[in-house]
Short mmCIF file of C-alpha atoms and ligand atoms in Angstrom, two decimals:
data_model
loop_
_atom_site.label_atom_id
_atom_site.label_comp_id
_atom_site.label_asym_id
_atom_site.label_seq_id
_atom_site.Cartn_x
_atom_site.Cartn_y
_atom_site.Cartn_z
CA MET A 95 -127.72 -88.39 -55.74
CA THR A 96 -124.81 -90.98 -54.99
CA VAL A 97 -121.04 -90.44 -55.60
CA ALA A 98 -119.90 -93.76 -56.74
CA THR A 99 -116.16 -93.75 -56.09
CA GLU A 100 -113.48 -96.35 -55.31
CA PRO A 101 -113.08 -96.52 -51.49
CA ILE A 102 -109.83 -94.95 -50.55
CA VAL A 103 -107.43 -96.68 -48.12
CA VAL A 104 -105.36 -94.67 -45.76
CA HIS A 105 -102.70 -95.81 -43.61
CA SER A 106 -100.91 -94.90 -40.27
CA ILE A 107 -97.64 -93.06 -40.04
CA ILE A 108 -94.81 -94.18 -37.42
CA GLY A 109 -91.45 -92.62 -37.40
CA GLY A 110 -91.80 -91.49 -41.05
CA LYS A 111 -93.10 -94.98 -42.32
CA GLN A 112 -96.57 -95.64 -43.68
CA VAL A 113 -97.83 -98.66 -41.97
CA LEU A 114 -101.00 -100.61 -42.79
CA THR A 115 -102.69 -103.26 -40.57
CA GLU A 116 -104.66 -106.51 -41.10
CA LYS A 117 -107.52 -105.52 -39.13
CA ARG A 118 -109.13 -102.07 -40.14
CA TYR A 119 -111.97 -99.89 -40.08
CA THR A 120 -114.52 -99.46 -42.61
CA ARG A 121 -115.78 -95.98 -42.87
CA GLU A 122 -119.28 -95.94 -44.71
CA ASN A 123 -120.67 -93.03 -46.55
CA PRO A 124 -123.05 -91.79 -44.13
CA ALA A 125 -125.30 -90.79 -47.06
CA ASN A 126 -125.48 -94.16 -48.41
CA LEU A 127 -124.56 -96.83 -46.21
CA LYS A 128 -124.47 -99.45 -48.90
CA GLU A 129 -121.31 -97.61 -50.27
CA VAL A 130 -117.90 -97.63 -48.55
CA ALA A 131 -115.81 -94.32 -48.28
CA GLY A 132 -112.58 -96.09 -47.20
CA TYR A 133 -110.54 -98.13 -45.19
CA ALA A 134 -108.28 -97.14 -42.08
CA PRO A 135 -105.89 -99.13 -40.15
CA VAL A 136 -106.70 -100.22 -36.66
CA ASN A 137 -103.43 -100.31 -34.44
CA THR A 138 -102.52 -102.05 -31.46
CA LYS A 139 -101.05 -100.85 -28.36
CA GLU A 140 -97.55 -102.00 -29.18
CA GLU A 141 -97.81 -100.11 -32.68
CA ALA A 142 -98.91 -96.76 -30.44
CA ILE A 143 -95.86 -97.51 -28.17
CA GLU A 144 -93.70 -97.51 -31.13
CA ALA A 145 -95.05 -94.24 -32.40
CA ILE A 146 -94.60 -92.66 -29.02
CA GLU A 147 -91.05 -93.74 -28.96
CA ALA A 148 -90.58 -92.61 -32.36
CA ALA A 149 -91.71 -89.10 -31.44
CA TYR A 150 -89.70 -89.28 -28.38
CA HIS A 151 -86.60 -89.88 -30.30
CA ALA A 152 -87.25 -87.15 -33.01
CA PHE A 153 -87.85 -84.78 -30.15
CA GLY A 154 -84.03 -85.07 -29.12
CA THR A 155 -83.01 -83.17 -32.26
CA TRP A 156 -86.24 -81.46 -33.23
CA LYS A 157 -86.54 -79.34 -30.31
CA TRP A 158 -83.23 -77.69 -31.16
CA VAL A 159 -84.16 -76.99 -34.83
CA PRO A 160 -84.45 -73.32 -35.09
CA VAL A 161 -87.95 -71.61 -35.57
CA GLU A 162 -87.33 -70.07 -38.71
CA GLU A 163 -86.63 -73.66 -40.26
CA ARG A 164 -89.97 -75.12 -38.43
CA ILE A 165 -91.77 -72.10 -39.88
CA GLU A 166 -90.63 -73.03 -43.51
CA ARG A 167 -91.71 -76.33 -43.14
CA MET A 168 -95.02 -75.67 -41.92
CA ARG A 169 -95.38 -72.91 -44.91
CA ARG A 170 -94.69 -75.72 -47.30
CA ALA A 171 -97.03 -78.22 -45.73
CA ILE A 172 -99.60 -75.50 -45.88
CA ALA A 173 -98.96 -74.76 -49.56
CA LYS A 174 -99.35 -78.43 -50.28
CA VAL A 175 -102.57 -79.21 -48.26
CA LYS A 176 -103.97 -75.95 -50.23
CA ALA A 177 -103.22 -77.68 -53.75
CA ALA A 178 -104.88 -80.82 -52.56
CA MET A 179 -107.83 -79.17 -51.21
CA PRO A 180 -110.38 -79.82 -54.18
CA GLU A 181 -109.92 -83.76 -53.95
CA LEU A 182 -109.43 -83.29 -49.85
CA THR A 183 -112.88 -81.36 -49.50
CA ARG A 184 -114.76 -84.36 -51.29
CA LEU A 185 -113.20 -87.13 -49.24
CA LEU A 186 -114.33 -84.88 -46.18
CA SER A 187 -117.80 -84.79 -47.34
CA LEU A 188 -118.04 -88.40 -48.63
CA GLU A 189 -116.97 -89.86 -45.15
CA HIS A 190 -118.31 -87.10 -42.98
CA GLY A 191 -121.60 -86.33 -44.59
CA LYS A 192 -121.12 -82.80 -44.19
CA PRO A 193 -121.85 -80.70 -47.69
CA LEU A 194 -119.04 -79.42 -50.04
CA TYR A 195 -119.49 -75.91 -48.93
CA ASP A 196 -118.94 -76.89 -45.11
CA ALA A 197 -116.14 -79.21 -45.80
CA GLU A 198 -114.44 -75.97 -47.73
CA GLY A 199 -115.18 -74.05 -44.71
CA GLU A 200 -113.62 -76.28 -42.50
CA PHE A 201 -110.37 -76.56 -44.75
CA ALA A 202 -110.33 -72.57 -44.85
CA VAL A 203 -110.38 -72.16 -41.15
CA SER A 204 -108.05 -74.62 -40.68
CA LEU A 205 -105.61 -73.18 -43.32
CA MET A 206 -106.04 -69.59 -41.77
CA TRP A 207 -105.27 -71.26 -38.27
CA MET A 208 -101.73 -72.66 -39.67
CA GLU A 209 -101.24 -69.52 -41.42
CA PHE A 210 -101.60 -67.43 -38.08
CA ALA A 211 -99.58 -69.90 -36.22
CA CYS A 212 -96.72 -69.46 -38.73
CA ASP A 213 -97.11 -65.98 -38.84
CA ASN A 214 -96.72 -65.06 -35.13
CA ALA A 215 -94.41 -67.96 -34.06
CA LYS A 216 -91.37 -66.11 -34.22
CA GLU A 217 -92.56 -63.57 -31.87
CA VAL A 218 -94.55 -65.68 -29.72
CA LEU A 219 -91.67 -67.81 -28.86
CA GLN A 220 -88.99 -65.45 -28.76
CA GLU A 221 -87.08 -65.30 -25.66
CA GLU A 222 -87.56 -62.41 -23.45
CA VAL A 223 -84.54 -60.49 -21.73
CA LYS A 224 -85.36 -58.28 -18.67
CA GLU A 225 -83.01 -55.94 -17.21
CA HIS A 226 -83.98 -55.00 -13.60
CA GLU A 227 -82.63 -53.63 -10.36
CA LYS A 228 -81.70 -57.42 -9.11
CA GLY A 229 -79.85 -58.17 -12.28
CA LYS A 230 -81.46 -59.93 -15.53
CA THR A 231 -84.12 -62.40 -16.22
CA ILE A 232 -84.05 -64.62 -19.39
CA ILE A 233 -87.65 -65.93 -19.91
CA THR A 234 -87.62 -68.85 -22.65
CA HIS A 235 -90.65 -70.47 -24.04
CA ASP A 236 -89.27 -74.07 -24.43
CA PRO A 237 -91.25 -77.10 -26.13
CA ILE A 238 -92.54 -79.74 -23.68
CA GLY A 239 -91.77 -82.92 -25.48
CA VAL A 240 -94.21 -85.88 -26.98
CA VAL A 241 -97.67 -84.63 -27.53
CA SER A 242 -100.68 -87.24 -27.73
CA ALA A 243 -103.24 -85.36 -29.87
CA ILE A 244 -106.52 -87.11 -29.70
CA THR A 245 -109.60 -85.81 -31.90
CA PRO A 246 -113.39 -86.11 -32.59
CA TRP A 247 -115.28 -86.80 -35.75
CA ASN A 248 -117.15 -83.54 -36.17
CA TYR A 249 -114.32 -81.24 -37.57
CA PRO A 250 -111.21 -83.58 -37.98
CA ILE A 251 -109.17 -81.47 -40.16
CA SER A 252 -109.57 -78.13 -37.91
CA LEU A 253 -109.52 -79.99 -34.65
CA SER A 254 -105.94 -81.75 -35.74
CA THR A 255 -104.57 -78.79 -37.33
CA ILE A 256 -105.27 -76.38 -34.48
CA LYS A 257 -103.00 -78.98 -32.48
CA ILE A 258 -100.37 -79.87 -35.28
CA ALA A 259 -99.24 -76.19 -35.75
CA PRO A 260 -98.61 -74.64 -32.82
CA ALA A 261 -97.20 -77.97 -31.37
CA LEU A 262 -94.68 -78.39 -33.96
CA LEU A 263 -93.90 -74.86 -34.43
CA ALA A 264 -92.98 -74.80 -30.88
CA GLY A 265 -90.46 -77.99 -31.18
CA ASN A 266 -92.70 -80.35 -29.88
CA THR A 267 -93.43 -83.65 -31.70
CA MET A 268 -96.75 -85.42 -31.99
CA VAL A 269 -98.53 -88.79 -32.22
CA LEU A 270 -102.06 -88.09 -33.51
CA LYS A 271 -105.33 -90.25 -33.30
CA PRO A 272 -108.28 -89.11 -35.20
CA SER A 273 -112.00 -90.71 -34.71
CA PRO A 274 -112.74 -93.98 -36.63
CA PHE A 275 -116.12 -92.12 -37.71
CA ALA A 276 -113.82 -89.59 -39.90
CA PRO A 277 -110.37 -91.23 -40.41
CA LEU A 278 -109.89 -90.78 -44.22
CA ALA A 279 -109.60 -86.92 -45.29
CA VAL A 280 -107.66 -86.18 -41.76
CA SER A 281 -105.11 -88.72 -42.56
CA LYS A 282 -104.27 -87.56 -45.86
CA VAL A 283 -103.68 -84.32 -44.25
CA VAL A 284 -101.23 -85.47 -41.82
CA GLU A 285 -99.55 -87.44 -44.59
CA ILE A 286 -98.93 -84.41 -46.47
CA ILE A 287 -97.92 -81.97 -43.12
CA SER A 288 -95.66 -85.05 -41.97
CA SER A 289 -93.83 -85.50 -44.97
CA GLU A 290 -92.45 -82.11 -44.85
CA PHE A 291 -91.04 -82.77 -41.37
CA PRO A 292 -88.22 -85.19 -40.01
CA PRO A 293 -89.26 -88.67 -39.21
CA GLY A 294 -91.23 -89.29 -36.09
CA VAL A 295 -92.03 -85.55 -35.73
CA LEU A 296 -95.56 -86.13 -36.45
CA ASN A 297 -97.03 -89.55 -36.28
CA LEU A 298 -100.51 -90.81 -36.99
CA VAL A 299 -102.10 -93.98 -35.49
CA HIS A 300 -105.92 -95.15 -35.50
CA GLY A 301 -107.35 -97.12 -33.15
CA GLU A 302 -109.69 -98.00 -30.08
CA ALA A 303 -109.71 -97.61 -26.39
CA ASP A 304 -106.19 -99.27 -25.97
CA VAL A 305 -104.50 -97.09 -28.14
CA GLY A 306 -106.21 -94.11 -26.67
CA VAL A 307 -105.33 -95.26 -23.08
CA GLU A 308 -101.52 -95.82 -24.27
CA LEU A 309 -101.41 -92.28 -25.67
CA THR A 310 -102.65 -90.97 -22.70
CA SER A 311 -100.58 -92.84 -19.96
CA ASN A 312 -97.40 -93.58 -21.36
CA PRO A 313 -94.71 -92.15 -19.23
CA LYS A 314 -93.09 -90.77 -22.54
CA VAL A 315 -95.83 -88.57 -23.68
CA ALA A 316 -95.54 -85.00 -21.91
CA LYS A 317 -99.07 -83.56 -22.79
CA ILE A 318 -102.30 -84.44 -24.05
CA ALA A 319 -104.32 -82.16 -26.61
CA PHE A 320 -107.88 -83.80 -26.38
CA THR A 321 -110.70 -82.59 -28.02
CA GLY A 322 -113.96 -84.77 -27.43
CA GLY A 323 -116.68 -85.59 -25.22
CA THR A 324 -116.51 -84.93 -21.34
CA LYS A 325 -117.17 -88.47 -20.51
CA THR A 326 -114.07 -89.65 -22.24
CA ALA A 327 -112.02 -86.42 -20.73
CA LYS A 328 -112.65 -87.87 -17.54
CA SER A 329 -110.94 -91.18 -18.16
CA ILE A 330 -108.09 -89.47 -19.97
CA MET A 331 -107.51 -87.08 -17.06
CA LYS A 332 -107.21 -90.59 -14.83
CA ALA A 333 -104.81 -92.30 -17.24
CA ALA A 334 -103.01 -89.07 -17.24
CA SER A 335 -102.64 -88.42 -13.78
CA GLU A 336 -100.06 -90.99 -12.73
CA THR A 337 -97.25 -88.96 -14.49
CA ILE A 338 -98.96 -85.63 -14.02
CA LYS A 339 -99.13 -84.77 -17.93
CA LYS A 340 -99.95 -81.21 -19.10
CA MET A 341 -103.42 -80.91 -20.74
CA THR A 342 -105.63 -79.15 -23.12
CA LEU A 343 -108.95 -80.31 -23.24
CA GLU A 344 -111.88 -79.08 -25.55
CA LEU A 345 -115.03 -80.71 -24.47
CA GLY A 346 -119.06 -80.67 -24.80
CA GLY A 347 -120.93 -77.72 -24.75
CA ASN A 348 -124.75 -76.86 -24.14
CA ASP A 349 -124.30 -73.38 -25.71
CA ALA A 350 -127.11 -71.20 -25.45
CA ALA A 351 -128.62 -68.27 -27.53
CA ILE A 352 -130.44 -65.46 -25.51
CA ILE A 353 -132.83 -63.45 -27.49
CA LEU A 354 -133.53 -60.16 -25.74
CA LYS A 355 -136.66 -58.18 -26.15
CA SER A 356 -134.41 -55.46 -28.27
CA PHE A 357 -133.82 -58.33 -31.00
CA ASP A 358 -135.87 -57.44 -34.26
CA VAL A 359 -137.83 -60.36 -35.33
CA ASN A 360 -137.93 -58.90 -38.79
CA ASP A 361 -134.23 -58.82 -39.31
CA GLU A 362 -134.34 -61.74 -41.83
CA ARG A 363 -130.43 -61.87 -41.80
CA ALA A 364 -130.05 -61.98 -37.95
CA MET A 365 -132.77 -64.69 -38.15
CA ARG A 366 -130.68 -66.61 -41.04
CA ARG A 367 -127.44 -66.44 -38.78
CA LEU A 368 -129.44 -67.98 -35.74
CA VAL A 369 -130.87 -70.52 -37.80
CA ILE A 370 -127.29 -71.43 -39.12
CA SER A 371 -125.92 -71.21 -35.59
CA ASN A 372 -128.26 -74.05 -34.79
CA PHE A 373 -127.99 -76.23 -37.59
CA LEU A 374 -124.65 -76.07 -39.62
CA THR A 375 -123.12 -79.26 -40.00
CA ALA A 376 -126.32 -80.89 -38.70
CA GLY A 377 -126.06 -79.38 -35.44
CA GLN A 378 -122.78 -81.68 -34.74
CA ILE A 379 -120.52 -78.82 -33.56
CA CYS A 380 -119.28 -78.07 -30.03
CA MET A 381 -120.01 -74.30 -30.25
CA ILE A 382 -123.44 -74.77 -31.93
CA ALA A 383 -126.40 -73.09 -30.32
CA LYS A 384 -128.07 -75.97 -28.63
CA ARG A 385 -130.80 -74.11 -26.60
CA VAL A 386 -132.60 -70.72 -27.43
CA TYR A 387 -134.21 -68.55 -24.45
CA VAL A 388 -136.43 -65.92 -26.22
CA HIS A 389 -137.88 -62.78 -23.98
CA ARG A 390 -141.81 -63.79 -23.55
CA SER A 391 -142.82 -60.75 -25.01
CA ILE A 392 -141.63 -61.44 -28.41
CA TYR A 393 -141.67 -65.10 -28.35
CA GLU A 394 -144.92 -65.78 -30.34
CA ALA A 395 -143.66 -63.55 -33.15
CA PHE A 396 -140.27 -65.02 -32.95
CA VAL A 397 -141.31 -68.49 -33.35
CA THR A 398 -143.13 -67.66 -36.31
CA LYS A 399 -140.18 -65.84 -38.32
CA TYR A 400 -137.66 -68.62 -36.90
CA ILE A 401 -139.61 -71.20 -38.55
CA ASP A 402 -139.88 -68.92 -41.80
CA ALA A 403 -136.43 -68.31 -42.00
CA ALA A 404 -135.35 -72.18 -41.17
CA ASN A 405 -137.80 -73.60 -43.97
CA LYS A 406 -136.04 -71.06 -46.42
CA TRP A 407 -132.26 -72.15 -45.30
CA ILE A 408 -132.64 -75.87 -44.34
CA ARG A 409 -132.36 -78.10 -47.50
CA VAL A 410 -131.49 -81.72 -46.73
CA GLY A 411 -130.07 -83.94 -49.08
CA SER A 412 -126.51 -85.51 -50.60
CA PRO A 413 -123.68 -83.42 -49.26
CA PHE A 414 -122.69 -83.44 -53.08
CA ASN A 415 -125.93 -81.55 -54.09
CA PRO A 416 -124.75 -77.75 -54.36
CA ASN A 417 -128.48 -76.76 -53.09
CA VAL A 418 -128.10 -78.73 -50.18
CA THR A 419 -127.50 -77.25 -46.81
CA ILE A 420 -127.50 -80.01 -44.36
CA GLY A 421 -126.30 -83.66 -45.08
CA PRO A 422 -126.76 -86.76 -43.10
CA VAL A 423 -125.69 -87.19 -39.52
CA ASN A 424 -122.43 -88.73 -39.19
CA ASN A 425 -123.19 -92.06 -37.60
CA ALA A 426 -125.95 -94.17 -36.69
CA GLY A 427 -125.36 -93.94 -32.89
CA GLN A 428 -125.75 -90.10 -32.99
CA VAL A 429 -129.11 -90.34 -34.88
CA LYS A 430 -130.15 -92.98 -32.13
CA TYR A 431 -129.32 -90.64 -29.30
CA VAL A 432 -130.73 -87.50 -30.96
CA GLN A 433 -133.66 -89.16 -31.76
CA SER A 434 -134.02 -90.72 -28.20
CA LEU A 435 -133.70 -86.91 -26.62
CA ILE A 436 -136.67 -85.72 -29.40
CA ASP A 437 -138.88 -88.85 -28.13
CA ASP A 438 -138.24 -88.04 -24.56
CA ALA A 439 -139.17 -84.37 -24.86
CA LYS A 440 -142.65 -85.69 -26.96
CA SER A 441 -143.63 -87.79 -24.17
CA ARG A 442 -143.33 -85.04 -22.06
CA GLY A 443 -145.71 -83.21 -23.98
CA ALA A 444 -143.52 -81.01 -26.24
CA GLU A 445 -144.31 -79.92 -29.39
CA VAL A 446 -142.02 -81.02 -32.35
CA ILE A 447 -142.04 -79.11 -35.90
CA LYS A 448 -140.15 -80.42 -38.64
CA LEU A 449 -138.27 -77.66 -40.39
CA GLY A 450 -136.95 -77.12 -44.15
CA LYS A 451 -137.33 -79.86 -47.25
CA VAL A 452 -135.44 -83.00 -48.16
CA ILE A 453 -134.49 -82.15 -51.46
CA ASP A 454 -133.20 -85.37 -52.35
CA PRO A 455 -136.09 -87.83 -51.09
CA ASP A 456 -134.45 -90.66 -53.15
CA ILE A 457 -131.61 -91.06 -50.62
CA ASN A 458 -133.53 -90.64 -47.55
CA ASP A 459 -133.60 -93.92 -46.71
CA GLN A 460 -130.29 -94.69 -47.75
CA GLY A 461 -128.21 -93.00 -45.03
CA ASN A 462 -128.26 -91.52 -41.59
CA PHE A 463 -130.66 -88.75 -42.65
CA MET A 464 -132.71 -86.58 -39.96
CA GLN A 465 -134.80 -83.77 -41.03
CA PRO A 466 -134.20 -80.85 -38.48
CA THR A 467 -136.60 -80.26 -35.87
CA LEU A 468 -137.67 -77.44 -33.59
CA VAL A 469 -138.87 -78.51 -30.07
CA LEU A 470 -141.42 -76.25 -28.07
CA GLY A 471 -143.13 -76.32 -24.96
CA CYS A 472 -140.17 -78.12 -22.83
CA ASP A 473 -139.60 -77.71 -19.45
CA TYR A 474 -136.06 -75.92 -18.63
CA ASN A 475 -135.02 -79.34 -16.79
CA ASP A 476 -135.85 -81.66 -19.72
CA PRO A 477 -132.75 -83.74 -21.03
CA ILE A 478 -133.43 -82.26 -24.63
CA VAL A 479 -132.50 -78.71 -23.11
CA VAL A 480 -129.88 -79.67 -20.63
CA GLU A 481 -127.92 -82.28 -22.35
CA GLU A 482 -125.89 -81.76 -25.40
CA GLN A 483 -127.74 -82.85 -28.37
CA PHE A 484 -125.00 -82.84 -30.97
CA GLY A 485 -127.96 -83.35 -33.66
CA PRO A 486 -130.39 -81.39 -35.96
CA THR A 487 -132.73 -80.45 -33.42
CA VAL A 488 -133.13 -77.29 -31.17
CA PRO A 489 -135.35 -76.44 -28.26
CA ILE A 490 -136.97 -72.67 -27.99
CA LEU A 491 -138.12 -71.61 -24.56
CA PRO A 492 -139.30 -68.27 -23.23
CA PHE A 493 -138.02 -66.32 -20.38
CA ASP A 494 -139.24 -63.28 -18.31
CA ASP A 495 -136.24 -61.23 -17.20
CA GLU A 496 -132.47 -61.23 -17.35
CA GLU A 497 -131.87 -62.56 -14.13
CA GLN A 498 -133.88 -65.54 -14.67
CA VAL A 499 -132.06 -66.25 -18.39
CA ILE A 500 -128.71 -65.45 -16.86
CA ALA A 501 -129.33 -68.29 -14.09
CA LEU A 502 -131.01 -70.49 -16.75
CA HIS A 503 -127.69 -69.99 -18.66
CA ASN A 504 -125.29 -70.54 -15.84
CA GLU A 505 -126.74 -73.57 -14.01
CA SER A 506 -125.22 -75.75 -16.89
CA ILE A 507 -122.17 -77.90 -16.21
CA TYR A 508 -121.05 -76.66 -19.52
CA GLY A 509 -119.66 -73.19 -20.60
CA LEU A 510 -117.95 -73.34 -23.83
CA THR A 511 -119.75 -70.74 -26.19
CA SER A 512 -122.96 -68.48 -25.75
CA SER A 513 -124.49 -65.91 -27.86
CA VAL A 514 -126.67 -62.56 -26.78
CA TRP A 515 -129.08 -61.44 -29.52
CA GLY A 516 -130.15 -57.85 -29.37
CA LYS A 517 -129.16 -54.01 -28.80
CA GLU A 518 -125.49 -54.13 -28.36
CA GLU A 519 -125.19 -52.43 -24.80
CA ASP A 520 -128.09 -54.70 -23.56
CA ALA A 521 -126.21 -57.75 -25.02
CA VAL A 522 -122.70 -56.77 -23.89
CA ARG A 523 -124.17 -56.21 -20.28
CA ILE A 524 -125.46 -59.81 -20.27
CA ALA A 525 -122.38 -61.09 -21.81
CA ARG A 526 -120.36 -60.03 -18.97
CA ARG A 527 -122.14 -62.16 -16.45
CA ILE A 528 -122.16 -65.40 -18.55
CA GLU A 529 -120.15 -68.23 -17.70
CA ALA A 530 -118.52 -69.59 -21.01
CA GLY A 531 -115.21 -69.21 -22.98
CA THR A 532 -116.55 -67.01 -25.71
CA THR A 533 -119.75 -64.96 -25.94
CA MET A 534 -120.88 -63.76 -29.17
CA ILE A 535 -123.07 -60.86 -29.89
CA ASN A 536 -125.65 -61.25 -32.51
CA THR A 537 -124.17 -63.98 -34.24
CA ALA A 538 -123.06 -67.26 -33.08
CA ALA A 539 -121.06 -71.00 -33.67
CA VAL A 540 -118.47 -70.62 -36.37
CA GLN A 541 -119.88 -67.50 -37.72
CA GLY A 542 -118.45 -65.82 -34.74
CA LEU A 543 -115.25 -67.60 -34.32
CA ASP A 544 -111.90 -65.92 -34.80
CA VAL A 545 -108.67 -67.71 -34.73
CA ARG A 546 -106.71 -64.85 -33.62
CA PHE A 547 -108.32 -65.06 -30.15
CA PRO A 548 -108.39 -67.87 -27.61
CA PHE A 549 -110.83 -70.35 -27.47
CA GLY A 550 -112.03 -72.98 -24.96
CA GLY A 551 -114.43 -73.69 -22.39
CA VAL A 552 -115.05 -73.16 -18.66
CA LYS A 553 -116.49 -75.45 -16.10
CA GLN A 554 -116.69 -79.14 -17.69
CA SER A 555 -116.46 -77.73 -20.95
CA GLY A 556 -112.44 -77.96 -20.74
CA VAL A 557 -109.10 -77.04 -19.73
CA GLY A 558 -107.05 -74.38 -21.34
CA ARG A 559 -107.45 -72.71 -24.63
CA GLU A 560 -106.53 -73.58 -28.33
CA TYR A 561 -106.34 -70.46 -30.97
CA GLY A 562 -104.48 -67.23 -30.41
CA VAL A 563 -101.33 -66.32 -28.79
CA GLU A 564 -102.53 -68.27 -25.59
CA GLY A 565 -103.27 -71.45 -27.84
CA MET A 566 -99.45 -71.32 -29.08
CA LEU A 567 -98.01 -70.91 -25.73
CA THR A 568 -100.01 -74.00 -24.40
CA TYR A 569 -97.42 -75.91 -26.29
CA THR A 570 -94.40 -74.51 -24.29
CA GLU A 571 -93.29 -74.64 -21.00
CA THR A 572 -91.82 -71.24 -19.28
CA HIS A 573 -88.38 -71.44 -18.52
CA VAL A 574 -86.82 -68.78 -16.28
CA ILE A 575 -83.07 -68.37 -15.87
CA ASN A 576 -82.28 -65.52 -13.21
CA ILE A 577 -78.91 -63.84 -13.24
CA PRO A 578 -79.34 -61.69 -10.09
CA THR A 579 -76.34 -59.24 -9.21
CA MET A 580 -77.09 -60.10 -5.38
CA LEU A 581 -76.09 -63.75 -5.24
CA GLU A 582 -76.57 -64.26 -1.49
CA LEU A 583 -79.59 -63.11 0.36
CA PRO A 584 -78.49 -60.42 3.41
CA TYR A 585 -80.73 -62.20 6.02
CA ILE A 586 -79.19 -65.77 5.69
CA PRO A 587 -76.49 -65.67 8.79
CA GLU A 588 -73.07 -66.66 7.98
P1 LIG B 59 -115.47 -88.74 -28.04
O1 LIG B 59 -115.09 -88.19 -26.51
O2 LIG B 59 -116.43 -90.06 -28.16
O3 LIG B 59 -114.01 -89.45 -28.91
C1 LIG B 59 -113.10 -88.43 -29.12
C2 LIG B 59 -111.55 -88.91 -29.51
O4 LIG B 59 -111.34 -89.60 -28.25
C3 LIG B 59 -111.89 -90.09 -30.76
O5 LIG B 59 -110.66 -90.19 -31.35
C4 LIG B 59 -111.80 -91.39 -29.91
O6 LIG B 59 -111.35 -92.52 -30.33
C5 LIG B 59 -110.95 -91.16 -28.54
N1 LIG B 59 -111.02 -91.93 -27.33
C6 LIG B 59 -112.47 -92.73 -26.86
N2 LIG B 59 -112.08 -93.19 -25.88
C7 LIG B 59 -110.96 -92.75 -25.31
C8 LIG B 59 -109.83 -92.97 -24.37
N3 LIG B 59 -110.47 -94.04 -23.15
N4 LIG B 59 -108.87 -92.68 -24.04
C9 LIG B 59 -108.05 -92.03 -24.98
N5 LIG B 59 -108.99 -91.65 -25.98
C10 LIG B 59 -110.19 -92.17 -26.38
O7 LIG B 59 -116.14 -87.58 -28.66
P2 LIG B 59 -116.73 -87.92 -29.98
O8 LIG B 59 -117.86 -88.46 -30.24
O9 LIG B 59 -115.83 -88.17 -31.16
O10 LIG B 59 -117.22 -86.36 -30.74
C11 LIG B 59 -118.21 -85.68 -30.08
C12 LIG B 59 -117.84 -84.70 -28.67
O11 LIG B 59 -116.84 -83.92 -29.16
C13 LIG B 59 -118.94 -83.86 -28.43
O12 LIG B 59 -118.86 -83.88 -26.99
C14 LIG B 59 -118.58 -82.35 -28.64
O13 LIG B 59 -118.94 -81.39 -27.86
C15 LIG B 59 -116.87 -82.55 -28.41
N6 LIG B 59 -116.21 -81.50 -29.17
C16 LIG B 59 -115.57 -80.46 -28.56
C17 LIG B 59 -115.03 -79.45 -29.35
C18 LIG B 59 -114.17 -78.37 -28.52
O14 LIG B 59 -113.70 -77.57 -29.21
N7 LIG B 59 -114.72 -78.01 -27.37
C19 LIG B 59 -114.86 -79.45 -30.82
C20 LIG B 59 -115.53 -80.66 -31.29
C21 LIG B 59 -116.28 -81.94 -30.61
#
């Protein structure tokens, strides 16, 4: 099934003006590489500087705009994004490869978060006045300044709006740079939101490393909000260190699902949730369960039932076929990387089992399709187990006791999310000893995500938190104004 369409052309937004460039990215349709989904600009370093200057200039007035007005503008933007959703979800599916239901899910989470941020902005940003025995203290939550937001390709809408809403509501201005692997729908969303704000408040640039380096090193940028790979984050930290920028980093993960012996392998709904937590968006989610440890006493039965559930749920094909649950992988580089991990596991003696059905066999050779696989018989230290695959494959390994599985979990350099499956009290006991930003019980990945609570990683999975009140406050600086009654300290001599 191919969906012929005219390629869309998106532009950058610098100081309220739409900018097109001579050089541009061609974004192919990952389900049919002969089709072009659209074109995005490739901005220069000079244009990145212009965008930063526009945001810096706009900050001078935007920071004083009352929070009520900021909320009102954001609510108007939300309404416009909602109205454009049918067209936008289709564009996201086309350029990304995720099925329509998945694209709709991404928009739903994005809107939920933006609404949460609007609903809570007034209370979160309100100044506190404390009267105490030493006088009075006023605590204000001030905006930081120009925020550089840099986002990856896997969830371009939610990982952009997760930054835009709290940053602008708090009085910051922003320059956002999406990934060239999914630049179209997000540009449309930013265009809609930006049109509700004064020029320069929300800017959009596209580009390569030179643009990224400018956005992360320019002295007029006060904060970096980055989601992407851990390797990229290391160069960003270096670039930002010269001017000590504030930073939120949401990075890679190697999230584990731990299946306890109290897990009921005959619970079909739970098994389905687990399969989804491994393969939604073809496994290209930071918080997908990327390694599964199963208690040895139920391992054989578990694997049999897991394969049954996977074969029922996994239907690979065109993102526009309503029966499809998994589309193509987003880009050829990712296919190559995931395949290299699978080949490596095979060469070490692992068994690789294909899961599900390809229900659009005619398009299989036209795009970046990979049939999902299960990998059995790996060693605990094999690359497919310890690296982040970020694709449609998952290793399942047995473990013998709680101490061993907690150690296996915590040995990782990552700690984004994790999940424990089984009787609640056992699962919670283990969860308390796990090193991760979020641990879910009897569910995993986006199924257990709640935008009302903070989300982020420990160790090399990140710095700081997004979502929740904590995520909103990361776009503010706390300012304390002390008005003591005792103005001079008694122990300082005359
Ligand atoms: P990536 O790190 O390659 O790219 C992310 C963004 O950084 C892109 O916009 C890219 O153009 C830009 N970039 C590249 N080099 C740069 C530089 N030197 N300076 C500034 N910007 C630069 O990541 P990706 O391949 O797009 O996304 C996949 C990764 O993102 C995975 O590791 C995944 O786990 C991670 N991720 C994390 C979360 C989270 O919330 N923790 C969510 C989604 C994805």
